[in-house]
Amino acid sequence: MDLQNQARIKELTEQYGGENIVMLLGGAEPESASIAAETVTVGDPTFAGPLAGVSLGLKVYHVVEPEIKAEFDPKVYEEQVAMMEMVLDVDNLVAEVAKMRQEGSK
Amino acid sequence: MSILAGKKVIIMGDRDGIPGPAIAECANSAGADVVFVTTECFV
Amino acid sequence: MPVVKGVGYSLIHAPNILYHNGTTQTSERKKNPQSEYLAKLANHLRSYETALAYAPNQVYIGNIGMDELRSIPRPWYSSPVAKADRFGPYGEIMPEDEFYGLIKIADSFDLVRLEAEFSAAVKAKLARHRYLGNELIKRLSDGKELAQIQKLVDDQGAEGLFIAGRLVGCVRSAHEIDENLSAHVMLENLVTKASSLLPLFYLLTTAGAKPADIDYIIECSEEACGDMNQRGGGNFAKAIGELAGLVNASGSDVRGFCAGPVHAILQAASLVKSGVFKNVAVVGGGSAAKLGMNGKDHVNKNLPVLEDMLGTFALLIAADDGFNPVIRLDVVGKHNIGTGSSPQQVMTALVAEPAAKLNLKLGDIDHFSAEMQNPEITEPAGAGNVPEANYKMIAALAVMAGEIARGEILQFVEKHGLIGFAPTQGHIPSGVPALGYFRDQILAGRAKTCMLIGKGSLFLGRMTNLFDGLSLVIDKNPGLKPAETGISRDAVRQLIAEALRDMAQNLKRG
């Protein structure tokens, strides 16, 4: 994950408290979504950024996960995301991000 | 219990997946308070 | 209607510029000079011969067809092309040492110093180049002593030019404190300027045009040239045209991140359609900054670092000749400020709306070219197969329109999509690399309507969260009506025959 983004996420977590924050991802690839989820839960796996060795433990979801999707206005989801369900590898995206959340979210 | 309502939401979209602003629209519709939106670009 | 009268595409193999000047590498050197990545990187760089035999590169210069690429097994880096050639119908793949010579040729302010022996060797090679005349070769002045160059690099912040790790020259800064004229920026800008020359020369040949025929140049690369009082002041276009001898041309630069080239083509076509100019060249040079952009992922996965190619192109957009494919200006697809950023909003605006205006189903469009990034570069970096994702989005639009069933998405992708083959040089993959293929297919009667799609990540400039995109329909030329020409059909045929004969003679001379 971009180092500036890591710094920003760290700063926001300090400001609001990790328990009040939810992170939503829109990554196209299961692998990169998994790395993003890992970065904001257990820490930056590349050890390059401000979140290296920092376990924020944020609650993190991919936007196509059923439990998060259920909270959106269906009309808005239809307009903003639905088509991409035909394009993206939804099953693997959900599996990867959910796995990271279970392992690393506080 | 709701996951998003009343929470501070950080959004990291993907230019080749779902871009940040599209996710923000969804999050707003669920009563979340979006505090940061960004979009990654690998190309 | 304006036509695509010719195309030129060239690549430059630039592993040393990658190593020393690509931003992934320069950032790493600043932040983490002892990093494992930098230590391993040199072992992952490709030789010129390996890069030459890499199938996507041969596709880029037109030696291998799109259909042939489909049948070459992946990974392509393990399937070298047997008949790899430096030269192809669209252009060439230049090695890095010769390119340093071209950078010196492009240097108008004595910023580039080449070591004497190296300079002489490169001069001898470039003197044999089919398109570099004496006037250009003369600009390669005698080189300097290595000690002097080393001193400039060590003491005055010049950027070194290396071959296989050996210092052979440098680019000096052009100002004491202005970052926009620093050695680093001057090197990037000279790379853009010098690399633009290659496709421009090939373009003139394939289009059968003389340098003096060009009225206007629109340059659409990644960089901006200027100084601290006008960071993007410009004008690469005239700087490039000056070197190429386009004495009757003026020009300007157009930017729009990766969508820049399609904006440039739209403007060129509009200038031609309005009658302001007859011949407008659109040119894009290579990006040094993006070399090795995803190198960390390639090294981590033990792959060759595949982003070692500078990509370039040049197009000639000209007045209707009744023969070449036309650019339809009545149905431009564009992402409006109010369109929204979701993929379906973007693709509806860029693809579905123009097709509907033409009363075409999406399946009536023979081929789409949208973001032609080579998937072998992007997949290991976690960005997936970008062209395929675009084609799936277009197929998904077709599903939503009831044109195909959901189970037919992959079939649609196979039939209307192309395999990504372009280097990830930002502006380069964005639709444009397939324009040569479109032109050939349409001229050969194998396709009638194609669509060129450019998309740009404007949010990277941190001025807006907006996305951007533009699409153009390229159609078979319906032929000129007698009223438009004042001459008969037979006379038109005669003119085309003469034009083709001229072109053949030009090629022979080349």
PDB file of N, CA, C and O in Angstrom, chain B:
ATOM      1  N   MET B   1     -26.381  -6.102  14.470  1.00  0.00           N
ATOM      2  CA  MET B   1     -25.943  -4.720  14.665  1.00  0.00           C
ATOM      3  C   MET B   1     -25.283  -4.191  13.399  1.00  0.00           C
ATOM      4  O   MET B   1     -24.588  -4.927  12.719  1.00  0.00           O
ATOM      5  N   SER B   2     -25.533  -2.967  13.134  1.00  0.00           N
ATOM      6  CA  SER B   2     -24.995  -2.396  11.905  1.00  0.00           C
ATOM      7  C   SER B   2     -23.467  -2.252  11.974  1.00  0.00           C
ATOM      8  O   SER B   2     -22.906  -1.928  13.012  1.00  0.00           O
ATOM      9  N   ILE B   3     -22.830  -2.506  10.857  1.00  0.00           N
ATOM     10  CA  ILE B   3     -21.367  -2.389  10.802  1.00  0.00           C
ATOM     11  C   ILE B   3     -20.962  -0.940  10.511  1.00  0.00           C
ATOM     12  O   ILE B   3     -19.989  -0.439  11.052  1.00  0.00           O
ATOM     13  N   LEU B   4     -21.750  -0.289   9.651  1.00  0.00           N
ATOM     14  CA  LEU B   4     -21.299   1.000   9.127  1.00  0.00           C
ATOM     15  C   LEU B   4     -21.940   2.234   9.767  1.00  0.00           C
ATOM     16  O   LEU B   4     -21.290   3.273   9.875  1.00  0.00           O
ATOM     17  N   ALA B   5     -23.201   2.112  10.175  1.00  0.00           N
ATOM     18  CA  ALA B   5     -23.924   3.311  10.628  1.00  0.00           C
ATOM     19  C   ALA B   5     -23.182   3.986  11.776  1.00  0.00           C
ATOM     20  O   ALA B   5     -22.797   3.347  12.764  1.00  0.00           O
ATOM     21  N   GLY B   6     -22.942   5.260  11.631  1.00  0.00           N
ATOM     22  CA  GLY B   6     -22.307   6.047  12.681  1.00  0.00           C
ATOM     23  C   GLY B   6     -20.803   5.857  12.789  1.00  0.00           C
ATOM     24  O   GLY B   6     -20.149   6.490  13.612  1.00  0.00           O
ATOM     25  N   LYS B   7     -20.231   4.969  11.971  1.00  0.00           N
ATOM     26  CA  LYS B   7     -18.778   4.739  12.039  1.00  0.00           C
ATOM     27  C   LYS B   7     -18.022   5.709  11.136  1.00  0.00           C
ATOM     28  O   LYS B   7     -18.555   6.240  10.152  1.00  0.00           O
ATOM     29  N   LYS B   8     -16.739   5.909  11.465  1.00  0.00           N
ATOM     30  CA  LYS B   8     -15.836   6.642  10.580  1.00  0.00           C
ATOM     31  C   LYS B   8     -15.321   5.638   9.544  1.00  0.00           C
ATOM     32  O   LYS B   8     -14.814   4.572   9.924  1.00  0.00           O
ATOM     33  N   VAL B   9     -15.478   5.977   8.292  1.00  0.00           N
ATOM     34  CA  VAL B   9     -15.094   5.006   7.261  1.00  0.00           C
ATOM     35  C   VAL B   9     -13.927   5.525   6.426  1.00  0.00           C
ATOM     36  O   VAL B   9     -13.921   6.673   5.981  1.00  0.00           O
ATOM     37  N   ILE B  10     -12.928   4.652   6.266  1.00  0.00           N
ATOM     38  CA  ILE B  10     -11.777   4.936   5.401  1.00  0.00           C
ATOM     39  C   ILE B  10     -11.946   4.077   4.152  1.00  0.00           C
ATOM     40  O   ILE B  10     -12.217   2.880   4.254  1.00  0.00           O
ATOM     41  N   ILE B  11     -11.794   4.684   2.992  1.00  0.00           N
ATOM     42  CA  ILE B  11     -12.054   3.960   1.750  1.00  0.00           C
ATOM     43  C   ILE B  11     -10.819   3.919   0.875  1.00  0.00           C
ATOM     44  O   ILE B  11     -10.206   4.953   0.583  1.00  0.00           O
ATOM     45  N   MET B  12     -10.461   2.700   0.501  1.00  0.00           N
ATOM     46  CA  MET B  12      -9.359   2.572  -0.433  1.00  0.00           C
ATOM     47  C   MET B  12      -9.857   1.855  -1.672  1.00  0.00           C
ATOM     48  O   MET B  12     -10.007   0.631  -1.698  1.00  0.00           O
ATOM     49  N   GLY B  13     -10.161   2.626  -2.708  1.00  0.00           N
ATOM     50  CA  GLY B  13     -10.657   2.059  -3.958  1.00  0.00           C
ATOM     51  C   GLY B  13      -9.509   1.677  -4.866  1.00  0.00           C
ATOM     52  O   GLY B  13      -8.343   1.856  -4.546  1.00  0.00           O
ATOM     53  N   ASP B  14      -9.879   1.144  -6.023  1.00  0.00           N
ATOM     54  CA  ASP B  14      -8.891   0.705  -7.007  1.00  0.00           C
ATOM     55  C   ASP B  14      -9.378   1.172  -8.367  1.00  0.00           C
ATOM     56  O   ASP B  14     -10.529   0.946  -8.731  1.00  0.00           O
ATOM     57  N   ARG B  15      -8.491   1.837  -9.100  1.00  0.00           N
ATOM     58  CA  ARG B  15      -8.830   2.329 -10.436  1.00  0.00           C
ATOM     59  C   ARG B  15      -9.370   1.200 -11.316  1.00  0.00           C
ATOM     60  O   ARG B  15     -10.242   1.409 -12.131  1.00  0.00           O
ATOM     61  N   ASP B  16      -8.816  -0.020 -11.158  1.00  0.00           N
ATOM     62  CA  ASP B  16      -9.248  -1.117 -12.012  1.00  0.00           C
ATOM     63  C   ASP B  16     -10.228  -2.058 -11.318  1.00  0.00           C
ATOM     64  O   ASP B  16     -10.567  -3.112 -11.834  1.00  0.00           O
ATOM     65  N   GLY B  17     -10.657  -1.667 -10.118  1.00  0.00           N
ATOM     66  CA  GLY B  17     -11.702  -2.417  -9.423  1.00  0.00           C
ATOM     67  C   GLY B  17     -12.853  -1.458  -9.194  1.00  0.00           C
ATOM     68  O   GLY B  17     -13.440  -0.943 -10.139  1.00  0.00           O
ATOM     69  N   ILE B  18     -13.159  -1.182  -7.912  1.00  0.00           N
ATOM     70  CA  ILE B  18     -14.171  -0.178  -7.595  1.00  0.00           C
ATOM     71  C   ILE B  18     -13.446   1.082  -7.105  1.00  0.00           C
ATOM     72  O   ILE B  18     -12.752   1.037  -6.091  1.00  0.00           O
ATOM     73  N   PRO B  19     -13.585   2.189  -7.816  1.00  0.00           N
ATOM     74  CA  PRO B  19     -12.905   3.416  -7.402  1.00  0.00           C
ATOM     75  C   PRO B  19     -13.467   3.981  -6.089  1.00  0.00           C
ATOM     76  O   PRO B  19     -14.633   3.745  -5.756  1.00  0.00           O
ATOM     77  N   GLY B  20     -12.616   4.727  -5.374  1.00  0.00           N
ATOM     78  CA  GLY B  20     -12.982   5.285  -4.079  1.00  0.00           C
ATOM     79  C   GLY B  20     -14.315   6.014  -4.043  1.00  0.00           C
ATOM     80  O   GLY B  20     -15.176   5.702  -3.198  1.00  0.00           O
ATOM     81  N   PRO B  21     -14.554   6.985  -4.934  1.00  0.00           N
ATOM     82  CA  PRO B  21     -15.796   7.745  -4.851  1.00  0.00           C
ATOM     83  C   PRO B  21     -17.058   6.883  -4.998  1.00  0.00           C
ATOM     84  O   PRO B  21     -18.096   7.190  -4.407  1.00  0.00           O
ATOM     85  N   ALA B  22     -16.969   5.787  -5.770  1.00  0.00           N
ATOM     86  CA  ALA B  22     -18.133   4.901  -5.931  1.00  0.00           C
ATOM     87  C   ALA B  22     -18.436   4.197  -4.611  1.00  0.00           C
ATOM     88  O   ALA B  22     -19.602   4.040  -4.219  1.00  0.00           O
ATOM     89  N   ILE B  23     -17.373   3.806  -3.894  1.00  0.00           N
ATOM     90  CA  ILE B  23     -17.566   3.155  -2.590  1.00  0.00           C
ATOM     91  C   ILE B  23     -18.119   4.179  -1.589  1.00  0.00           C
ATOM     92  O   ILE B  23     -18.983   3.857  -0.766  1.00  0.00           O
ATOM     93  N   ALA B  24     -17.635   5.411  -1.686  1.00  0.00           N
ATOM     94  CA  ALA B  24     -18.097   6.459  -0.772  1.00  0.00           C
ATOM     95  C   ALA B  24     -19.605   6.668  -0.896  1.00  0.00           C
ATOM     96  O   ALA B  24     -20.307   6.841   0.099  1.00  0.00           O
ATOM     97  N   GLU B  25     -20.112   6.631  -2.130  1.00  0.00           N
ATOM     98  CA  GLU B  25     -21.568   6.776  -2.323  1.00  0.00           C
ATOM     99  C   GLU B  25     -22.317   5.679  -1.579  1.00  0.00           C
ATOM    100  O   GLU B  25     -23.340   5.921  -0.938  1.00  0.00           O
ATOM    101  N   CYS B  26     -21.781   4.454  -1.690  1.00  0.00           N
ATOM    102  CA  CYS B  26     -22.417   3.322  -1.003  1.00  0.00           C
ATOM    103  C   CYS B  26     -22.372   3.527   0.512  1.00  0.00           C
ATOM    104  O   CYS B  26     -23.379   3.352   1.207  1.00  0.00           O
ATOM    105  N   ALA B  27     -21.181   3.896   1.024  1.00  0.00           N
ATOM    106  CA  ALA B  27     -21.004   4.047   2.471  1.00  0.00           C
ATOM    107  C   ALA B  27     -21.923   5.134   3.021  1.00  0.00           C
ATOM    108  O   ALA B  27     -22.547   4.968   4.079  1.00  0.00           O
ATOM    109  N   ASN B  28     -22.021   6.243   2.285  1.00  0.00           N
ATOM    110  CA  ASN B  28     -22.920   7.317   2.710  1.00  0.00           C
ATOM    111  C   ASN B  28     -24.359   6.828   2.792  1.00  0.00           C
ATOM    112  O   ASN B  28     -25.104   7.211   3.699  1.00  0.00           O
ATOM    113  N   SER B  29     -24.729   5.946   1.850  1.00  0.00           N
ATOM    114  CA  SER B  29     -26.118   5.451   1.839  1.00  0.00           C
ATOM    115  C   SER B  29     -26.397   4.559   3.044  1.00  0.00           C
ATOM    116  O   SER B  29     -27.540   4.286   3.368  1.00  0.00           O
ATOM    117  N   ALA B  30     -25.313   4.075   3.703  1.00  0.00           N
ATOM    118  CA  ALA B  30     -25.496   3.225   4.882  1.00  0.00           C
ATOM    119  C   ALA B  30     -25.354   4.031   6.175  1.00  0.00           C
ATOM    120  O   ALA B  30     -25.256   3.458   7.258  1.00  0.00           O
ATOM    121  N   GLY B  31     -25.277   5.349   6.060  1.00  0.00           N
ATOM    122  CA  GLY B  31     -25.209   6.199   7.251  1.00  0.00           C
ATOM    123  C   GLY B  31     -23.830   6.274   7.873  1.00  0.00           C
ATOM    124  O   GLY B  31     -23.688   6.605   9.046  1.00  0.00           O
ATOM    125  N   ALA B  32     -22.795   5.984   7.089  1.00  0.00           N
ATOM    126  CA  ALA B  32     -21.440   6.069   7.621  1.00  0.00           C
ATOM    127  C   ALA B  32     -20.909   7.484   7.452  1.00  0.00           C
ATOM    128  O   ALA B  32     -21.417   8.251   6.639  1.00  0.00           O
ATOM    129  N   ASP B  33     -19.870   7.797   8.228  1.00  0.00           N
ATOM    130  CA  ASP B  33     -19.215   9.097   8.107  1.00  0.00           C
ATOM    131  C   ASP B  33     -17.865   8.862   7.410  1.00  0.00           C
ATOM    132  O   ASP B  33     -16.922   8.380   8.013  1.00  0.00           O
ATOM    133  N   VAL B  34     -17.832   9.158   6.118  1.00  0.00           N
ATOM    134  CA  VAL B  34     -16.623   8.883   5.340  1.00  0.00           C
ATOM    135  C   VAL B  34     -15.561   9.938   5.667  1.00  0.00           C
ATOM    136  O   VAL B  34     -15.778  11.127   5.476  1.00  0.00           O
ATOM    137  N   VAL B  35     -14.410   9.483   6.198  1.00  0.00           N
ATOM    138  CA  VAL B  35     -13.383  10.442   6.610  1.00  0.00           C
ATOM    139  C   VAL B  35     -12.185  10.504   5.662  1.00  0.00           C
ATOM    140  O   VAL B  35     -11.408  11.456   5.697  1.00  0.00           O
ATOM    141  N   PHE B  36     -12.034   9.480   4.827  1.00  0.00           N
ATOM    142  CA  PHE B  36     -10.905   9.504   3.887  1.00  0.00           C
ATOM    143  C   PHE B  36     -11.219   8.603   2.699  1.00  0.00           C
ATOM    144  O   PHE B  36     -11.643   7.467   2.874  1.00  0.00           O
ATOM    145  N   VAL B  37     -11.040   9.151   1.486  1.00  0.00           N
ATOM    146  CA  VAL B  37     -11.278   8.372   0.267  1.00  0.00           C
ATOM    147  C   VAL B  37     -10.038   8.464  -0.607  1.00  0.00           C
ATOM    148  O   VAL B  37      -9.546   9.549  -0.884  1.00  0.00           O
ATOM    149  N   THR B  38      -9.559   7.319  -1.026  1.00  0.00           N
ATOM    150  CA  THR B  38      -8.456   7.344  -1.983  1.00  0.00           C
ATOM    151  C   THR B  38      -8.646   6.216  -2.991  1.00  0.00           C
ATOM    152  O   THR B  38      -9.450   5.317  -2.782  1.00  0.00           O
ATOM    153  N   THR B  39      -7.926   6.315  -4.091  1.00  0.00           N
ATOM    154  CA  THR B  39      -8.023   5.291  -5.129  1.00  0.00           C
ATOM    155  C   THR B  39      -6.608   4.918  -5.533  1.00  0.00           C
ATOM    156  O   THR B  39      -5.793   5.806  -5.776  1.00  0.00           O
ATOM    157  N   GLU B  40      -6.333   3.627  -5.578  1.00  0.00           N
ATOM    158  CA  GLU B  40      -4.998   3.195  -5.977  1.00  0.00           C
ATOM    159  C   GLU B  40      -4.943   2.982  -7.479  1.00  0.00           C
ATOM    160  O   GLU B  40      -5.938   2.643  -8.116  1.00  0.00           O
ATOM    161  N   CYS B  41      -3.748   3.186  -8.026  1.00  0.00           N
ATOM    162  CA  CYS B  41      -3.550   3.006  -9.462  1.00  0.00           C
ATOM    163  C   CYS B  41      -2.232   2.268  -9.651  1.00  0.00           C
ATOM    164  O   CYS B  41      -1.195   2.761  -9.225  1.00  0.00           O
ATOM    165  N   PHE B  42      -2.281   1.092 -10.240  1.00  0.00           N
ATOM    166  CA  PHE B  42      -1.063   0.293 -10.415  1.00  0.00           C
ATOM    167  C   PHE B  42      -0.463   0.456 -11.808  1.00  0.00           C
ATOM    168  O   PHE B  42       0.547  -0.126 -12.110  1.00  0.00           O
ATOM    169  N   VAL B  43      -1.161   1.192 -12.673  1.00  0.00           N
ATOM    170  CA  VAL B  43      -0.670   1.283 -14.048  1.00  0.00           C
ATOM    171  C   VAL B  43      -0.293   2.714 -14.399  1.00  0.00           C
ATOM    172  O   VAL B  43       0.129   3.024 -15.427  1.00  0.00           O
TER     173      VAL B  43
END
